[in-house]
Amino acid sequence: MTFRPRYTGLIDKYRDRLPVHDDTRIISLGEGNTPLIRLQNIPRELGKDVDIYVKYEGLNPTGSFKDRGMTMAVTKAVEAGSKAIICASTGNTSAAAAAYAARAGITAFVLIPDGKIAMGKMAQAMMYGAVTIQIKGNFDDGMQLVKEVAEHAPVTIVNSINPYRLQGQKTAAFEIIEELGHAPDYHCLPVGNAGNVTAHWIGYCEYSCSSGDHVTEACAYCGGKCKFAGGAITGKRPKMVGYQAAGSAPFMRGGPVKEPETVATAIRIGNPQSWDQAWKVQKESGGWFDECTDELILAAQKLLAEREGIFCEPASATSLAGAMRDIQSGKIPEGSSIVCTLTGNGLKDPDTAIKQSTSPVVSIDAELDAVKRAIFENTII
Ligand code: F0G
């Protein structure tokens, strides 16, 4: 019998492609290595010849892709001697920051919009022991405050403006290439601050570099030095497609949105921090931005759960919602391979899920006849 070595997280796995030293103390919870699941039923129902894969980032230790960035950001903060980290968050960053701070033995301060984050995320920040600061404002207000307070207090910002966050998150692109053997034709993501779309592009670019020296922050976009022919494993990069919620779609409006609103609270952001980088990604990759209504987002979330058995949070379903629409219209042509990132786990936001579910739930007496009736009445032949 052969044993595989224990998986110990993405920094250990991609150590030579990340800015860490041999003696760096790695703060990890075994993040990364998430499943890339090929959809079976939805493409058939669409009636289109496409390969759709979902990268199920909801299976990270705190239930979202943020863990990829947070292992790097907290590792580097601890290496620099920091005793406290801070972030503004719509819920997932705060959950990840709180968990990795607990692991490292440092303090996490998290600023969240009062009453506007999903219940599971709130529970996480509290259980992991963060100092939770609820503000009467939105994510963008929180981000501004975090930047200001970090100028006066000895705290390290772990939002995606921290470059180590993107370094960690780029590893999702590495994993996809290693599993498929090549980059997909299209990579679809939900967009809030646009950190993740930027990070994936860094990852795809680095993986297609042949020089092998694009390892640190300086690598961002490889400065045009990539040689795609004869590159590492892949000779191609995907078109990057970013979908926003219609009520929070600054990339579609051409500038900040003052009062962003959407049921997908994770991407309820009006003033993206990676604005310039994301436009650069769009241009370089030949992709596009678009928006999805809340109705379309929720329908995609429900469809994915009901047809494929995959439960993601509303914001995550934005990638699939947009992709399905663009496949149907032909903008994404038949014959394409498409990866949709499912950024967060559906369990994060049980309220929204329960509210929109139409599956039968019956309450009966604990008697055999009543059970039989419930089965009979709810059997679809
Ligand atoms: N999907 C989920 C589930 C998220 O939590 C976020 C961002 C995004 C998508 C968008 O990613 O900002 O890199 O474009 N959540 C942040 C947070 C803002 O505070 O948890 P992005």
Coordinates of C-alpha atoms and ligand atoms in Angstrom, one line a residue:
M1 CA 0.0 0.0 0.0
T2 CA 1.3 3.5 -0.9
F3 CA 0.5 6.5 1.2
R4 CA 0.1 10.0 -0.1
P5 CA 1.9 12.7 1.9
R6 CA -0.5 14.6 4.2
Y7 CA -1.7 17.8 2.5
T8 CA -0.6 20.7 4.6
G9 CA -1.9 23.7 2.8
L10 CA -1.2 25.8 -0.2
I11 CA 2.0 27.6 1.0
D12 CA 3.7 24.2 1.5
K13 CA 2.5 23.0 -1.9
Y14 CA 3.5 26.1 -3.8
R15 CA 6.3 27.3 -1.6
D16 CA 8.6 27.9 -4.6
R17 CA 6.0 30.2 -6.2
L18 CA 5.2 32.2 -3.1
P19 CA 7.1 34.9 -1.2
V20 CA 8.1 32.8 1.9
H21 CA 11.5 31.7 3.3
D22 CA 12.6 28.3 4.5
D23 CA 12.3 29.4 8.1
T24 CA 9.0 31.3 7.8
R25 CA 6.4 30.1 10.3
I26 CA 3.5 29.1 8.1
I27 CA 0.0 29.8 9.5
S28 CA -2.2 27.3 7.8
L29 CA -5.5 25.4 8.2
G30 CA -5.0 23.2 5.3
E31 CA -6.6 25.6 2.8
G32 CA -6.7 25.1 -1.0
N33 CA -6.8 21.8 -2.9
T34 CA -10.5 22.3 -3.5
P35 CA -12.6 20.1 -5.8
L36 CA -13.0 21.1 -9.5
I37 CA -16.4 19.5 -10.2
R38 CA -17.6 18.9 -13.8
L39 CA -21.3 19.8 -14.1
Q40 CA -23.4 17.0 -15.5
N41 CA -27.0 18.0 -15.6
I42 CA -27.0 21.7 -16.1
P43 CA -25.1 21.7 -19.5
R44 CA -27.5 19.0 -20.7
E45 CA -30.5 21.1 -19.7
L46 CA -28.9 24.1 -21.4
G47 CA -28.8 22.0 -24.6
K48 CA -25.3 23.3 -25.3
D49 CA -22.1 21.4 -26.0
V50 CA -20.0 23.0 -23.3
D51 CA -17.8 21.7 -20.4
I52 CA -18.7 23.6 -17.2
Y53 CA -16.5 23.0 -14.2
V54 CA -17.1 24.6 -10.8
K55 CA -14.2 25.3 -8.5
Y56 CA -15.9 24.7 -5.1
E57 CA -14.0 27.2 -2.9
G58 CA -16.7 26.8 -0.3
L59 CA -14.8 23.7 0.9
N60 CA -12.0 25.8 2.3
P61 CA -11.5 25.6 6.1
T62 CA -13.7 28.7 6.8
G63 CA -15.9 28.1 3.9
S64 CA -14.6 30.5 1.3
F65 CA -11.7 31.4 -1.0
K66 CA -10.6 34.0 1.4
D67 CA -8.6 31.3 3.2
R68 CA -6.1 31.1 0.3
G69 CA -5.3 34.8 0.7
M70 CA -5.5 34.8 4.5
T71 CA -2.9 32.0 5.0
M72 CA -0.4 34.2 3.2
A73 CA -1.4 37.5 4.7
V74 CA -1.3 36.3 8.3
T75 CA 1.9 34.3 7.7
K76 CA 3.6 37.5 6.5
A77 CA 2.0 39.6 9.2
V78 CA 3.4 37.3 11.9
E79 CA 6.7 37.1 10.2
A80 CA 6.9 40.9 10.3
G81 CA 6.1 40.8 14.1
S82 CA 2.5 42.1 13.9
K83 CA 0.3 41.3 16.9
A84 CA -3.0 42.4 15.4
I85 CA -4.7 42.3 12.0
I86 CA -7.7 44.4 10.8
C87 CA -10.1 44.2 7.9
A88 CA -13.4 45.6 6.6
S89 CA -15.6 42.8 5.4
T90 CA -18.9 41.7 4.0
G91 CA -18.4 38.6 6.1
N92 CA -16.1 36.1 4.5
T93 CA -12.8 38.0 4.9
S94 CA -13.7 38.6 8.6
A95 CA -14.4 34.9 9.1
A96 CA -11.0 34.0 7.5
A97 CA -9.1 36.7 9.3
A98 CA -10.6 35.7 12.7
A99 CA -9.7 32.0 12.1
Y100 CA -6.1 32.6 11.0
A101 CA -5.5 35.1 13.8
A102 CA -6.7 32.5 16.3
R103 CA -4.4 30.0 14.8
A104 CA -1.5 32.4 14.9
G105 CA -2.3 33.7 18.4
I106 CA -2.8 37.3 17.4
T107 CA -5.8 39.6 17.6
A108 CA -8.3 40.2 14.7
F109 CA -10.4 43.4 14.5
V110 CA -13.2 43.1 11.9
L111 CA -15.4 45.9 10.7
I112 CA -18.7 44.7 9.2
P113 CA -21.8 46.5 8.0
D114 CA -24.4 46.3 10.8
G115 CA -27.1 43.8 9.9
K116 CA -25.9 43.2 6.4
I117 CA -23.8 40.1 6.7
A118 CA -25.0 36.5 6.6
M119 CA -25.6 34.7 9.9
G120 CA -23.0 32.0 9.4
K121 CA -20.3 34.5 8.8
M122 CA -21.2 36.5 11.9
A123 CA -21.1 33.3 14.0
Q124 CA -17.7 32.5 12.6
A125 CA -16.1 35.9 13.5
M126 CA -17.6 35.6 17.0
M127 CA -16.6 31.9 17.6
Y128 CA -13.0 32.4 16.3
G129 CA -12.7 35.2 18.9
A130 CA -12.3 38.3 16.7
V131 CA -13.2 41.8 18.0
T132 CA -16.3 42.4 15.9
I133 CA -17.0 46.1 15.1
Q134 CA -20.4 46.6 13.5
I135 CA -20.6 49.9 11.7
K136 CA -23.7 51.8 10.6
G137 CA -22.4 52.0 7.0
N138 CA -21.5 49.7 4.2
F139 CA -18.4 47.8 3.2
D140 CA -16.9 50.8 1.4
D141 CA -17.3 53.0 4.5
G142 CA -15.6 50.2 6.5
M143 CA -12.7 50.0 4.1
Q144 CA -12.1 53.7 4.3
L145 CA -12.1 53.6 8.1
V146 CA -9.7 50.6 8.1
K147 CA -7.2 52.5 5.9
E148 CA -7.4 55.5 8.2
V149 CA -7.0 53.6 11.5
A150 CA -4.1 51.6 10.2
E151 CA -2.1 54.8 9.8
H152 CA -2.4 55.4 13.5
A153 CA -2.5 52.0 15.1
P154 CA -0.1 49.0 15.0
V155 CA -2.4 46.8 13.0
T156 CA -1.8 45.0 9.6
I157 CA -4.6 45.4 7.0
V158 CA -5.6 42.0 5.6
N159 CA -8.0 43.1 3.0
S160 CA -7.0 42.3 -0.6
I161 CA -5.1 45.6 -0.8
N162 CA -2.5 43.6 1.1
P163 CA -0.5 42.1 -1.8
Y164 CA 0.1 38.8 0.0
R165 CA -3.6 38.1 -0.2
L166 CA -3.5 38.0 -4.0
Q167 CA -0.4 35.9 -3.9
G168 CA -2.2 33.2 -1.9
Q169 CA -5.4 33.5 -4.0
K170 CA -3.5 33.0 -7.3
T171 CA -2.9 29.4 -6.4
A172 CA -6.5 28.5 -7.3
A173 CA -5.5 29.1 -11.0
F174 CA -2.5 26.8 -10.5
E175 CA -4.7 24.0 -9.2
I176 CA -7.1 24.4 -12.1
I177 CA -4.3 24.1 -14.7
E178 CA -2.8 21.1 -12.9
E179 CA -6.1 19.3 -12.9
L180 CA -7.3 20.1 -16.5
G181 CA -3.8 20.0 -17.9
H182 CA -4.4 23.4 -19.4
A183 CA -6.2 26.7 -18.7
P184 CA -9.9 26.7 -19.5
D185 CA -11.2 28.9 -22.3
Y186 CA -13.2 31.1 -19.9
H187 CA -13.0 31.6 -16.2
C188 CA -16.0 33.2 -14.6
L189 CA -16.0 34.9 -11.2
P190 CA -18.3 37.0 -9.0
V191 CA -16.7 40.4 -8.6
G192 CA -16.8 42.6 -5.5
N193 CA -13.5 44.3 -4.8
A194 CA -12.1 42.5 -7.9
G195 CA -9.2 41.1 -5.9
N196 CA -10.0 37.5 -6.8
V197 CA -10.3 38.1 -10.5
T198 CA -6.9 39.9 -10.4
A199 CA -5.3 37.1 -8.3
H200 CA -6.5 34.4 -10.7
W201 CA -5.0 36.3 -13.6
I202 CA -1.7 36.6 -11.8
G203 CA -1.8 32.8 -11.3
Y204 CA -2.6 32.0 -14.9
C205 CA 0.1 34.4 -16.1
E206 CA 2.7 32.9 -13.8
Y207 CA 1.8 29.4 -14.8
S208 CA 2.3 30.2 -18.4
C209 CA 5.6 31.9 -17.8
S210 CA 8.6 29.9 -19.1
S211 CA 11.2 31.9 -17.3
G212 CA 10.2 30.7 -13.8
D213 CA 11.4 33.8 -12.1
H214 CA 8.0 35.4 -11.8
V215 CA 7.6 34.4 -8.2
T216 CA 6.9 37.5 -6.1
E217 CA 4.7 40.6 -6.2
A218 CA 6.9 41.9 -9.0
C219 CA 5.4 39.2 -11.1
A220 CA 2.0 40.9 -11.4
Y221 CA 1.2 40.4 -15.1
C222 CA 4.7 39.4 -15.8
G223 CA 5.6 42.7 -17.3
G224 CA 4.9 41.3 -20.7
K225 CA 7.8 38.8 -20.3
C226 CA 5.6 35.7 -20.6
K227 CA 6.5 33.4 -23.4
F228 CA 3.4 31.3 -23.9
A229 CA 4.8 28.9 -26.4
G230 CA 6.8 26.3 -24.4
G231 CA 5.6 27.7 -21.2
A232 CA 5.3 25.7 -18.0
I233 CA 2.3 23.4 -18.6
T234 CA -0.1 25.7 -20.4
G235 CA 0.3 27.6 -23.6
K236 CA -2.9 29.6 -23.1
R237 CA -4.7 31.8 -20.6
P238 CA -8.4 32.0 -20.2
K239 CA -10.7 35.0 -21.0
M240 CA -11.5 36.3 -17.5
V241 CA -15.2 37.1 -17.1
G242 CA -16.4 39.1 -14.0
Y243 CA -20.1 39.2 -13.0
Q244 CA -21.5 41.7 -10.6
A245 CA -24.8 41.9 -8.9
A246 CA -27.0 44.5 -10.8
G247 CA -27.5 46.7 -7.7
S248 CA -23.8 46.7 -7.0
A249 CA -22.2 46.9 -10.4
P250 CA -19.6 49.8 -10.5
F251 CA -17.7 48.1 -13.3
M252 CA -20.9 48.4 -15.5
R253 CA -21.6 51.9 -14.3
G254 CA -18.1 53.1 -15.0
G255 CA -17.5 54.4 -11.5
P256 CA -18.4 53.9 -7.8
V257 CA -22.0 53.1 -6.8
K258 CA -23.0 55.1 -3.7
E259 CA -25.6 52.8 -2.2
P260 CA -24.9 49.3 -3.4
E261 CA -27.7 46.8 -2.8
T262 CA -28.1 43.1 -3.5
V263 CA -29.2 39.9 -1.9
A264 CA -25.7 38.6 -2.5
T265 CA -24.4 40.5 0.5
A266 CA -20.8 39.2 0.0
I267 CA -20.5 41.4 -3.1
R268 CA -22.5 44.4 -1.9
I269 CA -19.6 46.7 -2.8
G270 CA -19.8 50.0 -4.6
N271 CA -16.1 51.1 -4.7
P272 CA -13.9 48.2 -5.7
Q273 CA -10.3 48.4 -4.3
S274 CA -8.7 46.6 -7.3
W275 CA -10.4 48.8 -9.9
D276 CA -7.4 49.5 -12.2
Q277 CA -6.0 46.0 -11.9
A278 CA -9.4 44.5 -12.9
W279 CA -9.7 46.6 -16.0
K280 CA -6.2 45.6 -16.9
V281 CA -7.2 41.9 -16.5
Q282 CA -10.2 42.4 -18.7
K283 CA -8.2 44.0 -21.4
E284 CA -5.3 41.6 -21.3
S285 CA -7.4 38.5 -21.2
G286 CA -10.0 39.6 -23.7
G287 CA -12.8 38.9 -21.2
W288 CA -15.6 41.2 -20.0
F289 CA -17.7 42.4 -17.1
D290 CA -21.4 42.0 -16.9
E291 CA -24.1 42.1 -14.3
C292 CA -26.8 39.7 -13.0
T293 CA -30.1 40.6 -11.3
D294 CA -30.8 39.2 -7.8
E295 CA -33.5 37.0 -9.4
L296 CA -31.0 35.4 -11.8
I297 CA -28.4 34.9 -9.0
L298 CA -30.9 33.2 -6.7
A299 CA -32.2 31.0 -9.5
A300 CA -28.7 29.9 -10.4
Q301 CA -28.0 29.1 -6.7
K302 CA -31.1 27.0 -6.5
L303 CA -30.5 25.3 -9.8
L304 CA -27.0 24.3 -8.8
A305 CA -28.2 22.8 -5.5
E306 CA -31.2 21.0 -7.0
R307 CA -29.6 19.7 -10.2
E308 CA -26.0 19.1 -9.1
G309 CA -26.1 18.8 -5.4
I310 CA -23.7 21.7 -4.9
F311 CA -24.7 24.4 -2.3
C312 CA -23.0 27.7 -2.7
E313 CA -23.8 31.1 -1.2
P314 CA -25.7 33.6 -3.4
A315 CA -22.7 35.8 -4.4
S316 CA -20.9 32.7 -5.6
A317 CA -23.8 31.7 -7.9
T318 CA -23.3 35.0 -9.7
S319 CA -20.5 33.3 -11.7
L320 CA -22.8 30.5 -12.9
A321 CA -25.8 32.8 -13.5
G322 CA -23.8 35.0 -15.8
A323 CA -22.0 32.1 -17.5
M324 CA -25.3 30.3 -18.2
R325 CA -26.7 33.4 -19.8
D326 CA -23.7 34.0 -21.9
I327 CA -23.6 30.3 -23.0
Q328 CA -27.3 30.5 -24.0
S329 CA -26.8 33.7 -26.0
G330 CA -23.7 32.2 -27.7
K331 CA -21.3 34.9 -26.4
I332 CA -19.5 31.9 -24.8
P333 CA -19.5 29.6 -27.9
E334 CA -20.2 25.8 -27.9
G335 CA -17.1 23.7 -27.6
S336 CA -15.7 25.9 -24.8
S337 CA -14.4 24.8 -21.4
I338 CA -15.6 27.1 -18.6
V339 CA -14.6 27.3 -15.0
C340 CA -16.9 29.1 -12.6
T341 CA -15.5 29.8 -9.2
L342 CA -18.0 29.1 -6.4
T343 CA -16.4 31.5 -3.9
G344 CA -18.3 30.5 -0.7
N345 CA -20.3 27.8 0.9
G346 CA -24.1 27.9 1.0
L347 CA -24.2 27.1 4.7
K348 CA -22.9 30.6 5.3
D349 CA -26.3 32.1 4.5
P350 CA -29.0 29.7 5.6
D351 CA -31.7 32.5 5.9
T352 CA -31.6 33.4 2.2
A353 CA -31.6 29.7 1.2
I354 CA -34.6 28.8 3.4
K355 CA -36.5 31.9 2.2
Q356 CA -36.2 30.9 -1.5
S357 CA -36.4 27.1 -1.3
T358 CA -39.5 25.6 -2.8
S359 CA -38.8 22.0 -1.7
P360 CA -41.6 20.4 0.3
V361 CA -41.3 20.6 4.0
V362 CA -44.2 19.0 5.9
S363 CA -44.9 18.7 9.6
I364 CA -46.8 15.7 10.7
D365 CA -47.6 13.6 13.8
A366 CA -45.0 10.8 14.5
E367 CA -47.3 8.1 13.1
L368 CA -46.8 5.6 10.3
D369 CA -50.0 6.6 8.4
A370 CA -49.0 10.2 8.4
V371 CA -45.5 9.4 7.1
K372 CA -47.1 7.3 4.3
R373 CA -49.4 10.1 3.4
A374 CA -46.5 12.6 3.3
I375 CA -44.5 10.3 1.0
F376 CA -47.5 9.6 -1.2
E377 CA -48.5 13.2 -1.6
N378 CA -45.0 14.3 -2.4
T379 CA -44.0 11.6 -4.8
I380 CA -43.3 12.9 -8.3
I381 CA -43.5 10.2 -10.9
Ligands
F0G1 N1 -17.7 35.9 -3.4 C1 -17.8 35.9 -2.1 C2 -18.5 34.8 -1.4 C3 -17.1 36.9 -1.4 O1 -17.1 36.9 -0.1 C4 -16.5 38.0 -2.1 C5 -15.8 39.0 -1.4 C6 -16.5 37.9 -3.5 C7 -17.1 36.9 -4.1 C8 -15.8 38.9 -4.3 O2 -14.4 38.8 -4.3 O3 -13.9 41.1 -3.7 O4 -12.2 39.6 -4.6 O5 -14.0 40.5 -6.0 N2 -15.9 39.2 -0.1 C9 -15.2 40.2 0.6 C10 -15.4 40.0 2.1 C11 -15.4 41.6 0.2 O6 -15.3 40.9 2.9 O7 -15.6 38.8 2.5 P1 -13.5 40.1 -4.7

